[in-house]
Amino acid sequence: DVKFIVGPNRKVVYANRCILAARCEVFRAMLGSDPDREGRQKSAEPDIPLVLADVSPEVFSSILEFLYTNTCTLNSNSVSVMDIMGSAMEYGLLQLQKICEQYIAETLAVNTASGAMQIAVTYNQEELQARCTEFIELNTPEVFKTKGFHELSEEALEILLLSDKLNIDELDLISSIREWATVNAVVGSTSVAETAAKVVRHIRLGLLTPEELRQIEIDNEKDNLIPVLMISEAWKFHALRKSPTLSAATIPPKPRAGTRPRDD
């Protein structure tokens, strides 16, 4: 007795008002139903549909499946599962959220890890974030080549770059960050330098040899990805690192798990 118009293609979906109102407070408010009163208030008549333009019919069907049966059929299309999890949070369905979170964590793959990491950061899901971080640490080069990596938010990428366990060398990491910044600069209509301003501070230039640092300077002339001050500090480190006097400028950065050995 309630009609929904769902998604950009405006698919018509029918449901039972009493079930939705009994199982979900958000729908109860949306439908104007108060189970504590006799009778029903109707803010949504059957012939006046509720429009849900920001959710796909597939995701909405999964939400309804859970509300009707207390179960949800999930498959290998984890992008859809992540969308279901997002909608579960939006509708306050904690149990469905946990089901999705567990499924995503158990089925992480190279092509889905970045998307899972993003939703974990967006919705502050610490357990899922930890699982995603661990997976990405073990599969860093492969994950950083995916489209999902380019779609990571600045915040999510910063969290990853703080890790000592990333299985990638710093030169390759800089290349990946440059690709991420280039893609997002186009999307955000900003410069590469502006886009990467916060994430590049986690680059460990002191891990590079002077020859590699020289090449970084040359590459940097094209897009100013790395601030000149950071490069200057790296040169200062190389100039002073064999000095007998210990100072902050001579303490080498901690290698990552994937840092290649270099000659002194």
mmCIF file of C-alpha atoms in Angstrom:
data_model
loop_
_atom_site.group_PDB
_atom_site.id
_atom_site.type_symbol
_atom_site.label_atom_id
_atom_site.label_comp_id
_atom_site.label_asym_id
_atom_site.label_seq_id
_atom_site.Cartn_x
_atom_site.Cartn_y
_atom_site.Cartn_z
ATOM 1 C CA ASP A 1 0.000 0.000 0.000
ATOM 2 C CA VAL A 2 2.957 2.361 -0.484
ATOM 3 C CA LYS A 3 4.640 3.193 -3.764
ATOM 4 C CA PHE A 4 8.290 4.184 -4.302
ATOM 5 C CA ILE A 5 9.967 5.667 -7.368
ATOM 6 C CA VAL A 6 13.539 4.417 -7.087
ATOM 7 C CA GLY A 7 16.778 5.425 -8.794
ATOM 8 C CA PRO A 8 17.570 7.626 -11.795
ATOM 9 C CA ASN A 9 15.499 5.389 -14.082
ATOM 10 C CA ARG A 10 12.481 5.847 -11.780
ATOM 11 C CA LYS A 11 11.636 2.189 -11.208
ATOM 12 C CA VAL A 12 8.314 1.648 -9.421
ATOM 13 C CA VAL A 13 8.516 -0.487 -6.261
ATOM 14 C CA TYR A 14 5.582 -1.364 -3.992
ATOM 15 C CA ALA A 15 5.839 -2.288 -0.317
ATOM 16 C CA ASN A 16 3.747 -2.712 2.825
ATOM 17 C CA ARG A 17 3.563 0.354 5.014
ATOM 18 C CA CYS A 18 3.032 -1.564 8.249
ATOM 19 C CA ILE A 19 6.128 -3.744 7.762
ATOM 20 C CA LEU A 20 8.405 -0.847 6.853
ATOM 21 C CA ALA A 21 7.173 1.260 9.756
ATOM 22 C CA ALA A 22 7.517 -1.587 12.244
ATOM 23 C CA ARG A 23 11.050 -2.518 11.174
ATOM 24 C CA CYS A 24 12.671 0.851 10.482
ATOM 25 C CA GLU A 25 12.365 4.161 12.320
ATOM 26 C CA VAL A 26 13.416 6.120 9.245
ATOM 27 C CA PHE A 27 10.593 4.632 7.186
ATOM 28 C CA ARG A 28 8.216 5.142 10.105
ATOM 29 C CA ALA A 29 8.973 8.851 10.052
ATOM 30 C CA MET A 30 8.936 8.974 6.262
ATOM 31 C CA LEU A 31 5.549 7.284 6.047
ATOM 32 C CA GLY A 32 4.024 9.184 8.956
ATOM 33 C CA SER A 33 3.100 5.955 10.735
ATOM 34 C CA ASP A 34 2.773 5.778 14.522
ATOM 35 C CA PRO A 35 2.174 2.215 15.745
ATOM 36 C CA ASP A 36 1.232 3.492 19.223
ATOM 37 C CA ARG A 37 -1.908 5.147 17.926
ATOM 38 C CA GLU A 38 -5.094 3.576 16.717
ATOM 39 C CA GLY A 39 -5.415 3.868 12.992
ATOM 40 C CA ARG A 40 -2.734 5.330 10.746
ATOM 41 C CA GLN A 41 -1.518 8.704 9.673
ATOM 42 C CA LYS A 42 -0.691 8.802 6.008
ATOM 43 C CA SER A 43 1.851 11.239 4.713
ATOM 44 C CA ALA A 44 2.290 8.986 1.686
ATOM 45 C CA GLU A 45 -0.897 7.793 -0.014
ATOM 46 C CA PRO A 46 -0.650 4.746 -2.328
ATOM 47 C CA ASP A 47 -1.189 6.920 -5.402
ATOM 48 C CA ILE A 48 1.362 9.531 -4.257
ATOM 49 C CA PRO A 49 4.763 7.821 -4.569
ATOM 50 C CA LEU A 50 7.817 8.496 -2.461
ATOM 51 C CA VAL A 51 10.778 9.356 -4.678
ATOM 52 C CA LEU A 52 14.163 7.847 -3.726
ATOM 53 C CA ALA A 53 16.413 9.147 -6.488
ATOM 54 C CA ASP A 54 19.733 8.582 -4.723
ATOM 55 C CA VAL A 55 19.485 4.800 -4.289
ATOM 56 C CA SER A 56 19.552 2.122 -6.987
ATOM 57 C CA PRO A 57 16.645 -0.320 -7.361
ATOM 58 C CA GLU A 58 19.021 -3.229 -6.638
ATOM 59 C CA VAL A 59 20.164 -1.728 -3.350
ATOM 60 C CA PHE A 60 16.629 -0.777 -2.357
ATOM 61 C CA SER A 61 15.451 -4.323 -3.092
ATOM 62 C CA SER A 62 18.129 -5.632 -0.722
ATOM 63 C CA ILE A 63 16.959 -3.208 1.953
ATOM 64 C CA LEU A 64 13.392 -4.445 1.524
ATOM 65 C CA GLU A 65 14.555 -8.074 1.582
ATOM 66 C CA PHE A 66 16.185 -7.470 4.948
ATOM 67 C CA LEU A 67 13.160 -5.649 6.352
ATOM 68 C CA TYR A 68 10.806 -8.441 5.284
ATOM 69 C CA THR A 69 12.948 -11.493 6.089
ATOM 70 C CA ASN A 70 15.702 -10.298 8.459
ATOM 71 C CA THR A 71 18.227 -11.723 5.974
ATOM 72 C CA CYS A 72 19.992 -10.331 2.922
ATOM 73 C CA THR A 73 21.383 -12.162 -0.103
ATOM 74 C CA LEU A 74 24.857 -10.851 -0.934
ATOM 75 C CA ASN A 75 27.031 -11.847 -3.887
ATOM 76 C CA SER A 76 30.485 -11.209 -5.305
ATOM 77 C CA ASN A 77 29.487 -7.768 -6.581
ATOM 78 C CA SER A 78 30.993 -6.098 -3.528
ATOM 79 C CA VAL A 79 30.536 -2.619 -5.017
ATOM 80 C CA SER A 80 26.804 -3.225 -4.641
ATOM 81 C CA VAL A 81 27.396 -4.644 -1.157
ATOM 82 C CA MET A 82 29.184 -1.446 -0.187
ATOM 83 C CA ASP A 83 26.229 0.542 -1.505
ATOM 84 C CA ILE A 84 23.899 -1.632 0.566
ATOM 85 C CA MET A 85 26.038 -0.976 3.623
ATOM 86 C CA GLY A 86 25.866 2.763 3.006
ATOM 87 C CA SER A 87 22.086 2.642 2.701
ATOM 88 C CA ALA A 88 21.852 0.444 5.806
ATOM 89 C CA MET A 89 23.618 3.178 7.769
ATOM 90 C CA GLU A 90 21.403 5.837 6.237
ATOM 91 C CA TYR A 91 18.275 3.941 7.295
ATOM 92 C CA GLY A 92 19.651 3.039 10.708
ATOM 93 C CA LEU A 93 19.704 -0.715 10.059
ATOM 94 C CA LEU A 94 22.609 -1.709 12.293
ATOM 95 C CA GLN A 95 22.207 -5.462 11.852
ATOM 96 C CA LEU A 96 22.275 -5.189 8.050
ATOM 97 C CA GLN A 97 25.268 -2.881 8.305
ATOM 98 C CA LYS A 98 27.150 -5.523 10.315
ATOM 99 C CA ILE A 99 26.223 -8.244 7.816
ATOM 100 C CA CYS A 100 27.607 -6.147 4.953
ATOM 101 C CA GLU A 101 30.709 -5.153 6.884
ATOM 102 C CA GLN A 102 31.541 -8.795 7.641
ATOM 103 C CA TYR A 103 30.943 -9.838 4.031
ATOM 104 C CA ILE A 104 33.147 -7.054 2.643
ATOM 105 C CA ALA A 105 35.960 -7.893 5.057
ATOM 106 C CA GLU A 106 35.815 -11.604 4.197
ATOM 107 C CA THR A 107 35.776 -11.086 0.415
ATOM 108 C CA LEU A 108 38.386 -8.342 0.000
ATOM 109 C CA ALA A 109 40.155 -8.436 -3.364
ATOM 110 C CA VAL A 110 42.604 -6.222 -5.230
ATOM 111 C CA ASN A 111 39.844 -4.545 -7.246
ATOM 112 C CA THR A 112 37.574 -3.902 -4.257
ATOM 113 C CA ALA A 113 40.002 -3.055 -1.457
ATOM 114 C CA SER A 114 40.146 0.687 -2.158
ATOM 115 C CA GLY A 115 36.364 0.999 -2.313
ATOM 116 C CA ALA A 116 36.036 -0.929 0.932
ATOM 117 C CA MET A 117 38.687 1.266 2.547
ATOM 118 C CA GLN A 118 36.838 4.373 1.424
ATOM 119 C CA ILE A 119 33.507 3.314 2.874
ATOM 120 C CA ALA A 120 35.229 2.297 6.129
ATOM 121 C CA VAL A 121 36.790 5.752 6.425
ATOM 122 C CA THR A 122 33.632 7.574 5.344
ATOM 123 C CA TYR A 123 31.463 5.827 7.929
ATOM 124 C CA ASN A 124 34.173 5.536 10.602
ATOM 125 C CA GLN A 125 34.114 1.737 10.650
ATOM 126 C CA GLU A 126 37.346 1.038 12.522
ATOM 127 C CA GLU A 127 37.331 -2.771 12.288
ATOM 128 C CA LEU A 128 36.705 -2.738 8.545
ATOM 129 C CA GLN A 129 39.303 -0.004 8.087
ATOM 130 C CA ALA A 130 41.885 -2.130 9.893
ATOM 131 C CA ARG A 131 41.085 -5.166 7.710
ATOM 132 C CA CYS A 132 41.301 -3.096 4.531
ATOM 133 C CA THR A 133 44.565 -1.477 5.590
ATOM 134 C CA GLU A 134 46.093 -4.869 6.337
ATOM 135 C CA PHE A 135 45.027 -6.213 2.935
ATOM 136 C CA ILE A 136 46.355 -3.160 1.099
ATOM 137 C CA GLU A 137 49.641 -3.357 2.999
ATOM 138 C CA LEU A 138 50.149 -6.887 1.674
ATOM 139 C CA ASN A 139 49.042 -6.067 -1.885
ATOM 140 C CA THR A 140 50.110 -2.447 -2.249
ATOM 141 C CA PRO A 141 51.453 -2.355 -5.846
ATOM 142 C CA GLU A 142 48.435 -4.199 -7.240
ATOM 143 C CA VAL A 143 45.853 -2.165 -5.306
ATOM 144 C CA PHE A 144 47.520 1.152 -6.172
ATOM 145 C CA LYS A 145 47.104 0.384 -9.887
ATOM 146 C CA THR A 146 43.318 0.031 -9.675
ATOM 147 C CA LYS A 147 40.669 2.582 -10.569
ATOM 148 C CA GLY A 148 39.420 2.398 -6.992
ATOM 149 C CA PHE A 149 42.757 3.720 -5.735
ATOM 150 C CA HIS A 150 42.339 6.854 -7.852
ATOM 151 C CA GLU A 151 38.914 7.340 -6.256
ATOM 152 C CA LEU A 152 40.214 7.298 -2.679
ATOM 153 C CA SER A 153 39.584 10.451 -0.696
ATOM 154 C CA GLU A 154 42.443 12.538 0.609
ATOM 155 C CA GLU A 155 41.682 11.328 4.145
ATOM 156 C CA ALA A 156 41.694 7.641 3.190
ATOM 157 C CA LEU A 157 44.945 7.959 1.252
ATOM 158 C CA GLU A 158 46.611 9.778 4.140
ATOM 159 C CA ILE A 159 45.730 6.919 6.492
ATOM 160 C CA LEU A 160 47.404 4.441 4.146
ATOM 161 C CA LEU A 161 50.512 6.574 3.652
ATOM 162 C CA LEU A 162 51.097 6.660 7.407
ATOM 163 C CA SER A 163 51.713 2.904 7.378
ATOM 164 C CA ASP A 164 55.220 1.467 7.657
ATOM 165 C CA LYS A 165 53.909 -1.832 6.297
ATOM 166 C CA LEU A 166 53.057 -0.761 2.745
ATOM 167 C CA ASN A 167 54.703 -3.270 0.429
ATOM 168 C CA ILE A 168 55.946 -0.675 -2.051
ATOM 169 C CA ASP A 169 59.163 1.227 -2.655
ATOM 170 C CA GLU A 170 59.084 4.994 -2.187
ATOM 171 C CA LEU A 171 59.834 5.707 -5.859
ATOM 172 C CA ASP A 172 56.845 3.621 -6.928
ATOM 173 C CA LEU A 173 54.753 5.199 -4.189
ATOM 174 C CA ILE A 174 55.553 8.680 -5.482
ATOM 175 C CA SER A 175 54.502 7.573 -8.962
ATOM 176 C CA SER A 176 51.191 6.245 -7.603
ATOM 177 C CA ILE A 177 50.544 9.455 -5.671
ATOM 178 C CA ARG A 178 51.261 11.477 -8.821
ATOM 179 C CA GLU A 179 48.706 9.418 -10.766
ATOM 180 C CA TRP A 180 46.143 9.822 -7.968
ATOM 181 C CA ALA A 181 46.716 13.578 -7.832
ATOM 182 C CA THR A 182 46.568 13.966 -11.625
ATOM 183 C CA VAL A 183 43.216 12.169 -11.851
ATOM 184 C CA ASN A 184 41.711 14.064 -8.928
ATOM 185 C CA ALA A 185 43.054 17.414 -10.117
ATOM 186 C CA VAL A 186 41.034 16.993 -13.306
ATOM 187 C CA VAL A 187 37.925 15.985 -11.363
ATOM 188 C CA GLY A 188 38.284 18.856 -8.902
ATOM 189 C CA SER A 189 39.489 21.439 -11.451
ATOM 190 C CA THR A 190 42.569 22.171 -9.326
ATOM 191 C CA SER A 191 46.304 21.839 -9.817
ATOM 192 C CA VAL A 192 48.192 18.644 -9.052
ATOM 193 C CA ALA A 193 50.101 20.460 -6.312
ATOM 194 C CA GLU A 194 46.912 21.694 -4.624
ATOM 195 C CA THR A 195 45.254 18.293 -4.865
ATOM 196 C CA ALA A 196 48.208 16.481 -3.304
ATOM 197 C CA ALA A 197 49.171 19.131 -0.738
ATOM 198 C CA LYS A 198 48.208 17.059 2.302
ATOM 199 C CA VAL A 199 49.154 13.586 1.114
ATOM 200 C CA VAL A 200 52.661 14.373 -0.176
ATOM 201 C CA ARG A 201 53.854 15.292 3.300
ATOM 202 C CA HIS A 202 53.846 11.558 4.068
ATOM 203 C CA ILE A 203 56.379 10.805 1.315
ATOM 204 C CA ARG A 204 59.717 9.698 2.771
ATOM 205 C CA LEU A 205 62.218 11.369 0.454
ATOM 206 C CA GLY A 206 65.082 10.498 2.784
ATOM 207 C CA LEU A 207 64.756 6.867 1.667
ATOM 208 C CA LEU A 208 65.924 7.798 -1.839
ATOM 209 C CA THR A 209 69.489 8.007 -3.104
ATOM 210 C CA PRO A 210 70.887 11.374 -4.271
ATOM 211 C CA GLU A 211 70.567 10.180 -7.879
ATOM 212 C CA GLU A 212 66.910 9.280 -7.356
ATOM 213 C CA LEU A 213 66.257 12.569 -5.595
ATOM 214 C CA ARG A 214 67.792 14.425 -8.540
ATOM 215 C CA GLN A 215 65.364 12.668 -10.893
ATOM 216 C CA ILE A 216 62.478 13.512 -8.560
ATOM 217 C CA GLU A 217 63.468 17.184 -8.859
ATOM 218 C CA ILE A 218 63.413 16.950 -12.647
ATOM 219 C CA ASP A 219 60.009 15.235 -12.677
ATOM 220 C CA ASN A 220 58.708 17.766 -10.185
ATOM 221 C CA GLU A 221 59.299 20.651 -12.599
ATOM 222 C CA LYS A 222 56.295 19.476 -14.623
ATOM 223 C CA ASP A 223 53.626 19.606 -11.903
ATOM 224 C CA ASN A 224 55.203 20.751 -8.598
ATOM 225 C CA LEU A 225 53.774 17.673 -6.913
ATOM 226 C CA ILE A 226 56.296 17.809 -4.074
ATOM 227 C CA PRO A 227 56.945 21.138 -2.298
ATOM 228 C CA VAL A 228 60.414 22.579 -2.864
ATOM 229 C CA LEU A 229 60.929 22.732 0.902
ATOM 230 C CA MET A 230 60.492 18.959 1.204
ATOM 231 C CA ILE A 231 63.078 18.361 -1.498
ATOM 232 C CA SER A 232 65.448 20.831 0.161
ATOM 233 C CA GLU A 233 65.087 18.997 3.470
ATOM 234 C CA ALA A 234 65.891 15.712 1.724
ATOM 235 C CA TRP A 235 69.065 17.207 0.267
ATOM 236 C CA LYS A 236 69.955 18.528 3.697
ATOM 237 C CA PHE A 237 69.561 15.023 5.104
ATOM 238 C CA HIS A 238 71.966 13.606 2.520
ATOM 239 C CA ALA A 239 74.477 16.375 3.205
ATOM 240 C CA LEU A 240 74.453 15.865 6.973
ATOM 241 C CA ARG A 241 73.608 12.192 7.466
ATOM 242 C CA LYS A 242 77.248 11.125 7.888
ATOM 243 C CA SER A 243 77.959 13.942 10.293
ATOM 244 C CA PRO A 244 79.088 12.769 13.763
ATOM 245 C CA THR A 245 76.689 15.279 15.300
ATOM 246 C CA LEU A 246 73.209 13.806 15.756
ATOM 247 C CA SER A 247 70.308 16.102 14.949
ATOM 248 C CA ALA A 248 66.738 15.910 13.677
ATOM 249 C CA ALA A 249 68.033 16.573 10.174
ATOM 250 C CA THR A 250 70.241 13.461 10.246
ATOM 251 C CA ILE A 251 67.692 10.928 11.518
ATOM 252 C CA PRO A 252 66.703 8.726 8.544
ATOM 253 C CA PRO A 253 63.019 8.057 7.887
ATOM 254 C CA LYS A 254 61.757 4.605 8.736
ATOM 255 C CA PRO A 255 61.754 2.234 5.745
ATOM 256 C CA ARG A 256 58.470 0.705 4.646
ATOM 257 C CA ALA A 257 57.976 -3.022 4.203
ATOM 258 C CA GLY A 258 58.529 -2.654 0.462
ATOM 259 C CA THR A 259 61.491 -0.283 0.588
ATOM 260 C CA ARG A 260 64.252 -1.623 -1.652
ATOM 261 C CA PRO A 261 67.766 -1.806 -0.172
ATOM 262 C CA ARG A 262 70.086 0.964 -1.319
ATOM 263 C CA ASP A 263 73.823 1.455 -1.004
ATOM 264 C CA ASP A 264 74.954 4.147 1.414
#
